[in-house]
Amino acid sequence: MKKKPKISIRGNLAPYSPIRKLSPYAEEAKSRGTTVFHLNIGQPDFKVPETIQEEIRKHGDIDFLPYAGSQGSKELIDSWQKYYKDINVEVSCDEIIITYGASEALIFAMATVCDPQEELIVFEPFYANYNGFANLVSAKIKSIPLDIAHGYHLPPKDEIIKKITNKTKAICIINPNNPTGTVFNENELLSIIEIAHKYNLFIIADETYYGICFDGVKMKSILQVTDNSTRERIIVVDSVSKRLNVCGARVGAIVSPNKEVISAVMRFAQERLAVATIEQEIVASELKDSLPYVKNITADYQKRRDVLIKTLEQELDILIHKPEGAFYIMLKLPFLGAEKFAKWLLEKYSFNKQTVMVAPGSGFYNTPSLGDDEIRLAYVLKPKELKNAAIILARAIKEYQESVIDK
Ligand SMILES: Cc1ncc(COP(=O)(O)O)c(C=O)c1O
């Protein structure tokens, strides 16, 4: 009998994204005529900025669609540099490489700093796909839990230092954080820099949600608080997906003052040839002057956050931690089995032919025991829809608790 070829350990270990895993159940619910409110995915419903729409319209007739350069199109790199200038970060164009979203930037960053089995320190809960990215490059995530009682801010320095081993290569920080919405302040960034300097580590700073901060909280890019002695440790991961509401354009960037890092990333970039030509062209001019647009959507997100939290607090008679930025909350459930509950919402539950899709919490952790009584909610719908979705979710939580748990 012929032997079957085996796929790699890496292939076997690749996790499903908790954000997308239940999508087939959502599709089935929709085919039954149920409206599904998507609170599972960070894909906002805002209109694409007008400048980008105009750029898209310009691309009516295309005779020739060449590869872009591997570093990215010059116009987009210039725009990114100008964007950084506007947020008081001085970077040169040769310190920027355009990537397929922050996702590819993270894979490149991890592949650049880690050999197989080397370690990355990540604060949990964290953006779920870090688990998959680390697996893809055979790196290991060493997680440090953040405490909701401290607003998910960083623990004391010695707790971070305790996790460092001779295999640790980098500390990762997502700022503002997905899924907690925490905005790490200047002192926290400085303490990460100090630790990285002392223990000779890189810092991978994911600033995908830069500037989406509420209640007057001002944030700083890690590149603003670093000095010449530590700049070379920093690798910033960035994206226009959320800030410009163009998730589908798949445009991001990796920014580092470290020439060796940039050289390695450039070689990875050459191997995958280039990022899509037209998508780079259509976002370039908006990105250049994008701070007012981000300010506008941030004001909307703050309203959405308040509607979601107020409704859930009223309906469930609980208190919810108010995030300082991004557009997510982690909601604690009064029972374990968040994934089963999320599936039940799509398969079995409906109120007036409506239900809600949520992301089960455990995928946002590396520690297996954590997150089973949490769900992540993205407040990416209009306030009226969000309120309705929150009411439906709260009813479902109560019904599930009574029918499944108390039996
Ligand atoms: C923290 C964080 N990093 C990276 C990404 C990936 O973003 P992109 O669409 O730019 O690949 C996301 C997407 O949700 C995210 O939340």
Short mmCIF file of C-alpha atoms and ligand atoms in Angstrom, two decimals:
data_model
loop_
_atom_site.label_atom_id
_atom_site.label_comp_id
_atom_site.label_asym_id
_atom_site.label_seq_id
_atom_site.Cartn_x
_atom_site.Cartn_y
_atom_site.Cartn_z
CA MET A 1 0.00 0.00 0.00
CA LYS A 2 1.26 3.44 -0.94
CA LYS A 3 2.21 5.62 2.01
CA LYS A 4 0.43 8.97 2.29
CA PRO A 5 2.77 11.99 2.38
CA LYS A 6 2.57 13.85 5.69
CA ILE A 7 2.14 17.57 6.00
CA SER A 8 4.58 19.48 8.20
CA ILE A 9 4.29 19.80 11.97
CA ARG A 10 3.91 23.52 11.31
CA GLY A 11 0.98 22.80 9.01
CA ASN A 12 -0.62 20.57 11.61
CA LEU A 13 -0.15 23.11 14.37
CA ALA A 14 -1.44 26.16 12.46
CA PRO A 15 -4.40 27.47 14.49
CA TYR A 16 -7.70 28.55 12.99
CA SER A 17 -8.39 32.25 13.45
CA PRO A 18 -11.02 32.57 16.20
CA ILE A 19 -12.28 35.60 14.30
CA ARG A 20 -13.10 33.66 11.12
CA LYS A 21 -13.42 30.06 12.28
CA LEU A 22 -17.19 30.21 12.72
CA SER A 23 -17.90 32.00 9.41
CA PRO A 24 -19.52 28.91 7.76
CA TYR A 25 -22.10 28.87 10.60
CA ALA A 26 -22.79 32.57 9.98
CA GLU A 27 -23.29 31.87 6.27
CA GLU A 28 -25.72 29.05 7.12
CA ALA A 29 -27.65 31.34 9.48
CA LYS A 30 -27.90 33.95 6.72
CA SER A 31 -29.14 31.33 4.25
CA ARG A 32 -31.93 30.54 6.75
CA GLY A 33 -32.94 34.20 6.52
CA THR A 34 -31.38 35.29 9.84
CA THR A 35 -29.65 38.67 10.00
CA VAL A 36 -26.18 38.27 11.54
CA PHE A 37 -24.60 41.28 13.24
CA HIS A 38 -20.86 40.90 12.84
CA LEU A 39 -19.14 41.88 16.06
CA ASN A 40 -16.50 39.22 15.45
CA ILE A 41 -14.23 41.01 13.01
CA GLY A 42 -12.46 44.37 13.08
CA GLN A 43 -13.87 45.44 9.76
CA PRO A 44 -15.57 48.82 10.21
CA ASP A 45 -18.59 49.87 8.15
CA PHE A 46 -17.28 53.40 7.51
CA LYS A 47 -17.20 54.64 3.94
CA VAL A 48 -13.84 54.51 2.18
CA PRO A 49 -12.35 58.06 2.23
CA GLU A 50 -13.40 60.16 -0.76
CA THR A 51 -9.80 60.60 -2.03
CA ILE A 52 -9.42 56.83 -2.23
CA GLN A 53 -12.75 56.48 -4.02
CA GLU A 54 -11.56 59.06 -6.57
CA GLU A 55 -8.30 57.17 -7.06
CA ILE A 56 -10.24 53.95 -7.62
CA ARG A 57 -12.40 55.67 -10.26
CA LYS A 58 -9.25 56.86 -12.08
CA HIS A 59 -8.26 53.26 -12.74
CA GLY A 60 -11.02 52.68 -15.30
CA ASP A 61 -8.94 51.43 -18.25
CA ILE A 62 -5.82 49.41 -17.67
CA ASP A 63 -3.61 48.12 -20.52
CA PHE A 64 -0.57 47.26 -18.50
CA LEU A 65 -0.36 46.14 -14.88
CA PRO A 66 3.29 45.83 -13.91
CA TYR A 67 4.84 44.62 -10.66
CA ALA A 68 5.59 47.37 -8.19
CA GLY A 69 9.10 47.52 -6.72
CA SER A 70 9.69 45.10 -3.82
CA GLN A 71 10.17 47.93 -1.32
CA GLY A 72 6.87 49.41 -2.41
CA SER A 73 5.87 52.24 -4.73
CA LYS A 74 7.86 55.43 -4.27
CA GLU A 75 4.72 57.52 -3.96
CA LEU A 76 3.39 55.35 -1.13
CA ILE A 77 6.72 55.26 0.70
CA ASP A 78 6.91 59.07 0.45
CA SER A 79 3.35 59.29 1.82
CA TRP A 80 4.20 57.04 4.72
CA GLN A 81 7.23 59.14 5.54
CA LYS A 82 5.10 62.30 5.44
CA TYR A 83 2.48 60.63 7.69
CA TYR A 84 5.23 59.86 10.20
CA LYS A 85 6.52 63.42 9.98
CA ASP A 86 3.03 64.62 10.91
CA ILE A 87 3.09 62.48 14.06
CA ASN A 88 6.59 63.73 14.93
CA VAL A 89 8.49 60.64 13.89
CA GLU A 90 11.55 61.17 11.70
CA VAL A 91 12.19 58.19 9.45
CA SER A 92 13.92 58.08 6.11
CA CYS A 93 12.37 56.41 3.06
CA ASP A 94 14.93 53.61 3.13
CA GLU A 95 13.68 52.67 6.61
CA ILE A 96 10.20 51.82 5.23
CA ILE A 97 9.11 48.70 3.35
CA ILE A 98 5.53 48.28 2.10
CA THR A 99 3.91 44.96 2.99
CA TYR A 100 0.65 43.09 2.47
CA GLY A 101 -0.97 44.62 5.52
CA ALA A 102 0.36 44.51 9.03
CA SER A 103 -0.04 40.74 8.72
CA GLU A 104 2.84 40.30 6.32
CA ALA A 105 4.86 42.89 8.23
CA LEU A 106 4.48 40.78 11.39
CA ILE A 107 5.50 37.58 9.61
CA PHE A 108 8.55 39.35 8.15
CA ALA A 109 9.43 40.88 11.54
CA MET A 110 9.18 37.55 13.34
CA ALA A 111 11.11 35.74 10.58
CA THR A 112 13.80 38.41 10.73
CA VAL A 113 14.45 38.24 14.46
CA CYS A 114 13.75 34.57 15.31
CA ASP A 115 15.36 31.31 14.36
CA PRO A 116 13.20 28.20 14.92
CA GLN A 117 12.28 27.72 18.59
CA GLU A 118 13.44 31.17 19.61
CA GLU A 119 11.02 33.19 21.70
CA LEU A 120 8.90 36.30 21.50
CA ILE A 121 7.40 37.89 24.59
CA VAL A 122 3.79 38.97 23.96
CA PHE A 123 1.32 40.44 26.47
CA GLU A 124 -1.96 38.53 26.52
CA PRO A 125 -4.70 38.80 25.48
CA PHE A 126 -3.22 39.73 22.09
CA TYR A 127 -4.33 39.82 18.44
CA ALA A 128 -5.10 36.16 17.80
CA ASN A 129 -3.10 35.77 14.60
CA TYR A 130 0.18 36.30 16.48
CA ASN A 131 -0.18 32.62 17.42
CA GLY A 132 -0.42 31.67 13.74
CA PHE A 133 2.37 34.01 12.61
CA ALA A 134 4.76 32.65 15.25
CA ASN A 135 3.88 29.09 14.23
CA LEU A 136 4.54 29.94 10.58
CA VAL A 137 8.13 30.92 11.35
CA SER A 138 8.54 28.22 14.06
CA ALA A 139 9.02 30.81 16.81
CA LYS A 140 7.57 30.39 20.29
CA ILE A 141 5.31 32.88 22.04
CA LYS A 142 6.00 33.43 25.73
CA SER A 143 2.97 35.25 27.03
CA ILE A 144 2.60 37.56 29.99
CA PRO A 145 -1.01 37.97 31.18
CA LEU A 146 -2.32 41.51 31.60
CA ASP A 147 -4.68 42.18 34.46
CA ILE A 148 -8.09 43.76 33.81
CA ALA A 149 -7.93 45.21 37.34
CA HIS A 150 -5.05 47.39 36.08
CA GLY A 151 -6.81 48.29 32.83
CA TYR A 152 -4.69 45.66 31.05
CA HIS A 153 -1.64 47.90 31.47
CA LEU A 154 1.85 46.45 31.76
CA PRO A 155 2.87 44.52 34.89
CA PRO A 156 5.93 45.59 36.93
CA LYS A 157 9.25 45.30 35.09
CA ASP A 158 10.45 42.27 37.07
CA GLU A 159 7.45 40.23 35.84
CA ILE A 160 8.49 40.91 32.28
CA ILE A 161 12.15 40.21 33.00
CA LYS A 162 11.22 36.85 34.60
CA LYS A 163 10.00 35.63 31.19
CA ILE A 164 13.28 36.38 29.41
CA THR A 165 15.41 33.31 28.59
CA ASN A 166 18.52 32.85 26.47
CA LYS A 167 16.14 32.13 23.57
CA THR A 168 14.17 35.39 23.83
CA LYS A 169 14.64 37.63 20.80
CA ALA A 170 11.98 40.30 21.06
CA ILE A 171 9.24 41.89 23.10
CA CYS A 172 6.06 42.52 21.10
CA ILE A 173 3.73 45.33 22.02
CA ILE A 174 0.43 46.12 20.30
CA ASN A 175 -0.41 49.77 20.89
CA PRO A 176 -3.34 50.53 21.07
CA ASN A 177 -4.02 46.93 21.92
CA ASN A 178 -6.35 44.58 20.15
CA PRO A 179 -8.39 43.07 21.89
CA THR A 180 -8.27 45.09 25.15
CA GLY A 181 -8.14 48.61 23.69
CA THR A 182 -5.42 49.60 26.16
CA VAL A 183 -3.20 52.48 25.13
CA PHE A 184 0.27 51.96 26.61
CA ASN A 185 1.69 55.25 27.86
CA GLU A 186 5.11 56.77 27.40
CA ASN A 187 6.44 55.37 30.68
CA GLU A 188 5.36 51.88 29.72
CA LEU A 189 7.05 52.19 26.33
CA LEU A 190 10.18 53.49 28.04
CA SER A 191 10.24 50.53 30.41
CA ILE A 192 9.98 48.11 27.46
CA ILE A 193 12.84 49.95 25.76
CA GLU A 194 14.93 49.81 28.95
CA ILE A 195 14.37 46.05 29.30
CA ALA A 196 15.11 45.43 25.62
CA HIS A 197 18.30 47.45 25.93
CA LYS A 198 19.47 45.67 29.07
CA TYR A 199 18.73 42.16 27.74
CA ASN A 200 19.71 42.84 24.13
CA LEU A 201 16.30 42.29 22.57
CA PHE A 202 14.36 43.67 19.62
CA ILE A 203 10.99 45.38 20.08
CA ILE A 204 8.22 44.62 17.59
CA ALA A 205 5.72 47.46 18.01
CA ASP A 206 2.41 46.92 16.24
CA GLU A 207 0.87 50.37 15.73
CA THR A 208 -1.96 49.32 13.42
CA TYR A 209 -4.48 51.35 15.52
CA TYR A 210 -2.21 54.36 16.05
CA GLY A 211 -4.20 57.46 17.00
CA ILE A 212 -7.54 55.73 17.64
CA CYS A 213 -7.57 56.86 21.29
CA PHE A 214 -10.53 58.10 23.34
CA ASP A 215 -11.36 60.56 26.13
CA GLY A 216 -8.42 62.80 25.24
CA VAL A 217 -5.81 60.05 25.77
CA LYS A 218 -2.73 61.00 23.77
CA MET A 219 -0.52 58.20 22.56
CA LYS A 220 3.03 58.11 21.33
CA SER A 221 4.63 55.93 18.72
CA ILE A 222 7.51 53.95 20.14
CA LEU A 223 9.70 55.72 17.57
CA GLN A 224 8.88 59.02 19.29
CA VAL A 225 10.13 57.91 22.68
CA THR A 226 13.25 56.02 21.68
CA ASP A 227 16.67 57.68 21.48
CA ASN A 228 19.73 57.06 19.33
CA SER A 229 21.09 54.37 21.65
CA THR A 230 17.95 52.22 21.30
CA ARG A 231 16.50 53.07 17.87
CA GLU A 232 18.08 50.07 16.23
CA ARG A 233 16.12 47.67 18.41
CA ILE A 234 12.80 48.92 17.10
CA ILE A 235 10.70 47.35 14.36
CA VAL A 236 7.35 49.10 13.84
CA VAL A 237 4.50 47.30 12.11
CA ASP A 238 1.88 49.54 10.56
CA SER A 239 -1.18 49.35 8.31
CA VAL A 240 -3.82 51.43 6.58
CA SER A 241 -6.48 48.70 6.99
CA LYS A 242 -8.14 50.24 10.05
CA ARG A 243 -7.03 53.86 9.97
CA LEU A 244 -8.26 54.42 6.41
CA ASN A 245 -10.98 51.77 6.37
CA VAL A 246 -9.46 49.83 3.53
CA CYS A 247 -9.03 46.37 5.07
CA GLY A 248 -9.33 44.79 1.63
CA ALA A 249 -6.54 46.84 0.08
CA ARG A 250 -4.01 44.77 2.06
CA VAL A 251 -1.49 47.56 2.49
CA GLY A 252 0.83 47.86 5.47
CA ALA A 253 4.44 48.68 6.24
CA ILE A 254 7.42 47.69 8.30
CA VAL A 255 9.53 50.53 9.59
CA SER A 256 12.90 50.12 11.24
CA PRO A 257 15.97 52.26 11.77
CA ASN A 258 17.99 49.01 11.85
CA LYS A 259 19.79 48.51 8.52
CA GLU A 260 20.29 44.77 9.01
CA VAL A 261 16.60 44.31 9.76
CA ILE A 262 15.61 46.35 6.70
CA SER A 263 18.04 44.41 4.53
CA ALA A 264 16.60 41.04 5.65
CA VAL A 265 13.01 42.27 5.23
CA MET A 266 13.91 43.62 1.79
CA ARG A 267 15.17 40.18 0.77
CA PHE A 268 11.95 38.56 2.03
CA ALA A 269 10.05 41.25 0.12
CA GLN A 270 11.95 40.45 -3.07
CA GLU A 271 11.06 36.78 -2.69
CA ARG A 272 7.37 37.61 -2.78
CA LEU A 273 8.08 40.16 -5.54
CA ALA A 274 5.78 43.06 -4.66
CA VAL A 275 2.59 44.30 -3.02
CA ALA A 276 -0.37 44.86 -5.42
CA THR A 277 0.36 47.86 -7.66
CA ILE A 278 -3.08 49.47 -7.84
CA GLU A 279 -3.84 49.15 -4.14
CA GLN A 280 -0.62 51.01 -3.32
CA GLU A 281 -1.55 53.75 -5.78
CA ILE A 282 -5.07 54.23 -4.46
CA VAL A 283 -4.12 54.71 -0.80
CA ALA A 284 -0.99 56.86 -1.24
CA SER A 285 -2.50 60.32 -1.45
CA GLU A 286 -5.02 59.80 1.39
CA LEU A 287 -2.36 58.39 3.74
CA LYS A 288 -0.17 61.45 3.27
CA ASP A 289 -2.67 63.74 4.98
CA SER A 290 -4.75 61.22 6.89
CA LEU A 291 -4.71 62.61 10.45
CA PRO A 292 -8.01 64.55 10.14
CA TYR A 293 -9.79 61.44 8.79
CA VAL A 294 -8.48 59.34 11.71
CA LYS A 295 -9.60 62.04 14.15
CA ASN A 296 -13.13 61.93 12.69
CA ILE A 297 -13.52 58.18 12.83
CA THR A 298 -12.07 58.14 16.34
CA ALA A 299 -14.88 60.43 17.53
CA ASP A 300 -17.36 57.98 15.97
CA TYR A 301 -15.67 55.00 17.59
CA GLN A 302 -15.89 56.66 20.98
CA LYS A 303 -19.67 57.04 20.52
CA ARG A 304 -19.92 53.42 19.41
CA ARG A 305 -17.86 52.24 22.39
CA ASP A 306 -20.13 54.13 24.75
CA VAL A 307 -23.32 52.75 23.18
CA LEU A 308 -22.05 49.17 23.28
CA ILE A 309 -20.81 49.34 26.84
CA LYS A 310 -23.82 51.21 28.21
CA THR A 311 -26.27 48.79 26.58
CA LEU A 312 -24.45 45.68 27.77
CA GLU A 313 -24.06 47.11 31.27
CA GLN A 314 -27.76 47.90 31.49
CA GLU A 315 -28.97 44.64 29.99
CA LEU A 316 -26.60 42.38 31.92
CA ASP A 317 -26.32 44.41 35.12
CA ILE A 318 -22.52 44.32 35.06
CA LEU A 319 -19.64 46.78 34.86
CA ILE A 320 -17.43 46.67 31.78
CA HIS A 321 -13.87 47.97 31.53
CA LYS A 322 -13.82 51.00 29.21
CA PRO A 323 -11.06 50.69 26.59
CA GLU A 324 -8.89 53.72 25.85
CA GLY A 325 -8.45 53.01 22.15
CA ALA A 326 -8.82 50.74 19.07
CA PHE A 327 -12.37 49.36 18.69
CA TYR A 328 -12.73 46.18 20.71
CA ILE A 329 -13.78 44.97 24.12
CA MET A 330 -13.23 41.66 25.86
CA LEU A 331 -16.52 40.69 27.50
CA LYS A 332 -16.55 38.29 30.43
CA LEU A 333 -19.30 35.66 30.23
CA PRO A 334 -21.02 34.16 33.27
CA PHE A 335 -20.10 30.66 32.01
CA LEU A 336 -17.24 28.72 30.42
CA GLY A 337 -17.29 27.42 26.85
CA ALA A 338 -17.24 30.68 24.88
CA GLU A 339 -16.69 28.91 21.57
CA LYS A 340 -19.68 26.63 22.09
CA PHE A 341 -21.74 29.70 22.95
CA ALA A 342 -20.54 31.57 19.84
CA LYS A 343 -21.50 28.57 17.69
CA TRP A 344 -24.88 28.29 19.44
CA LEU A 345 -25.56 31.96 18.66
CA LEU A 346 -25.24 31.18 14.96
CA GLU A 347 -26.74 27.70 14.86
CA LYS A 348 -29.56 27.81 17.36
CA TYR A 349 -30.29 31.31 18.52
CA SER A 350 -32.32 34.03 16.90
CA PHE A 351 -34.40 36.89 18.22
CA ASN A 352 -36.78 38.42 15.65
CA LYS A 353 -34.72 36.55 13.02
CA GLN A 354 -31.54 38.27 14.15
CA THR A 355 -28.39 37.04 15.86
CA VAL A 356 -24.81 38.11 16.60
CA MET A 357 -21.43 36.72 15.60
CA VAL A 358 -18.67 37.08 18.22
CA ALA A 359 -15.05 35.90 18.50
CA PRO A 360 -14.42 33.36 21.28
CA GLY A 361 -11.80 34.61 23.75
CA SER A 362 -9.37 31.71 24.07
CA GLY A 363 -7.79 32.34 20.65
CA PHE A 364 -6.53 35.69 21.98
CA TYR A 365 -4.40 33.95 24.59
CA ASN A 366 -1.41 31.66 24.51
CA THR A 367 -2.07 30.21 27.96
CA PRO A 368 -4.53 27.33 27.33
CA SER A 369 -6.60 27.92 30.48
CA LEU A 370 -7.40 31.55 29.67
CA GLY A 371 -10.21 33.15 27.67
CA ASP A 372 -12.77 30.32 27.77
CA ASP A 373 -15.23 32.62 29.56
CA GLU A 374 -14.60 35.64 27.34
CA ILE A 375 -15.66 36.89 23.92
CA ARG A 376 -14.19 39.71 21.89
CA LEU A 377 -16.56 42.26 20.43
CA ALA A 378 -15.63 44.73 17.69
CA TYR A 379 -17.71 47.92 17.74
CA VAL A 380 -17.69 48.38 14.01
CA LEU A 381 -21.39 49.00 13.35
CA LYS A 382 -23.50 52.16 13.46
CA PRO A 383 -24.69 53.06 16.98
CA LYS A 384 -28.32 52.03 16.30
CA GLU A 385 -27.33 48.62 14.94
CA LEU A 386 -24.77 48.21 17.69
CA LYS A 387 -27.37 48.87 20.36
CA ASN A 388 -29.70 46.35 18.77
CA ALA A 389 -26.88 43.79 18.50
CA ALA A 390 -25.93 44.36 22.14
CA ILE A 391 -29.53 43.82 23.29
CA ILE A 392 -29.74 40.58 21.28
CA LEU A 393 -26.39 39.41 22.65
CA ALA A 394 -27.38 40.18 26.23
CA ARG A 395 -30.67 38.26 25.84
CA ALA A 396 -28.75 35.35 24.34
CA ILE A 397 -26.24 35.31 27.19
CA LYS A 398 -29.07 35.15 29.74
CA GLU A 399 -30.97 32.49 27.81
CA TYR A 400 -27.85 30.36 27.28
CA GLN A 401 -26.94 30.64 30.92
CA GLU A 402 -30.41 29.48 31.99
CA SER A 403 -30.96 26.72 29.44
CA VAL A 404 -27.51 25.22 29.16
CA ILE A 405 -25.73 25.93 32.41
CA ASP A 406 -28.51 25.58 34.95
CA LYS A 407 -29.79 22.25 33.56
C1 LIG B 1 -3.16 44.32 16.18
C2 LIG B 1 -3.30 43.92 14.77
N1 LIG B 1 -2.19 43.72 14.04
C3 LIG B 1 -2.26 43.36 12.76
C4 LIG B 1 -3.47 43.16 12.13
C5 LIG B 1 -3.51 42.78 10.68
O1 LIG B 1 -3.92 43.86 9.92
P1 LIG B 1 -3.80 43.98 8.35
O2 LIG B 1 -5.18 44.05 7.82
O3 LIG B 1 -3.06 45.25 8.13
O4 LIG B 1 -3.04 42.81 7.86
C6 LIG B 1 -4.66 43.34 12.84
C7 LIG B 1 -5.97 43.09 12.21
O5 LIG B 1 -7.01 43.06 12.82
C8 LIG B 1 -4.56 43.73 14.20
O6 LIG B 1 -5.66 43.92 14.94
#
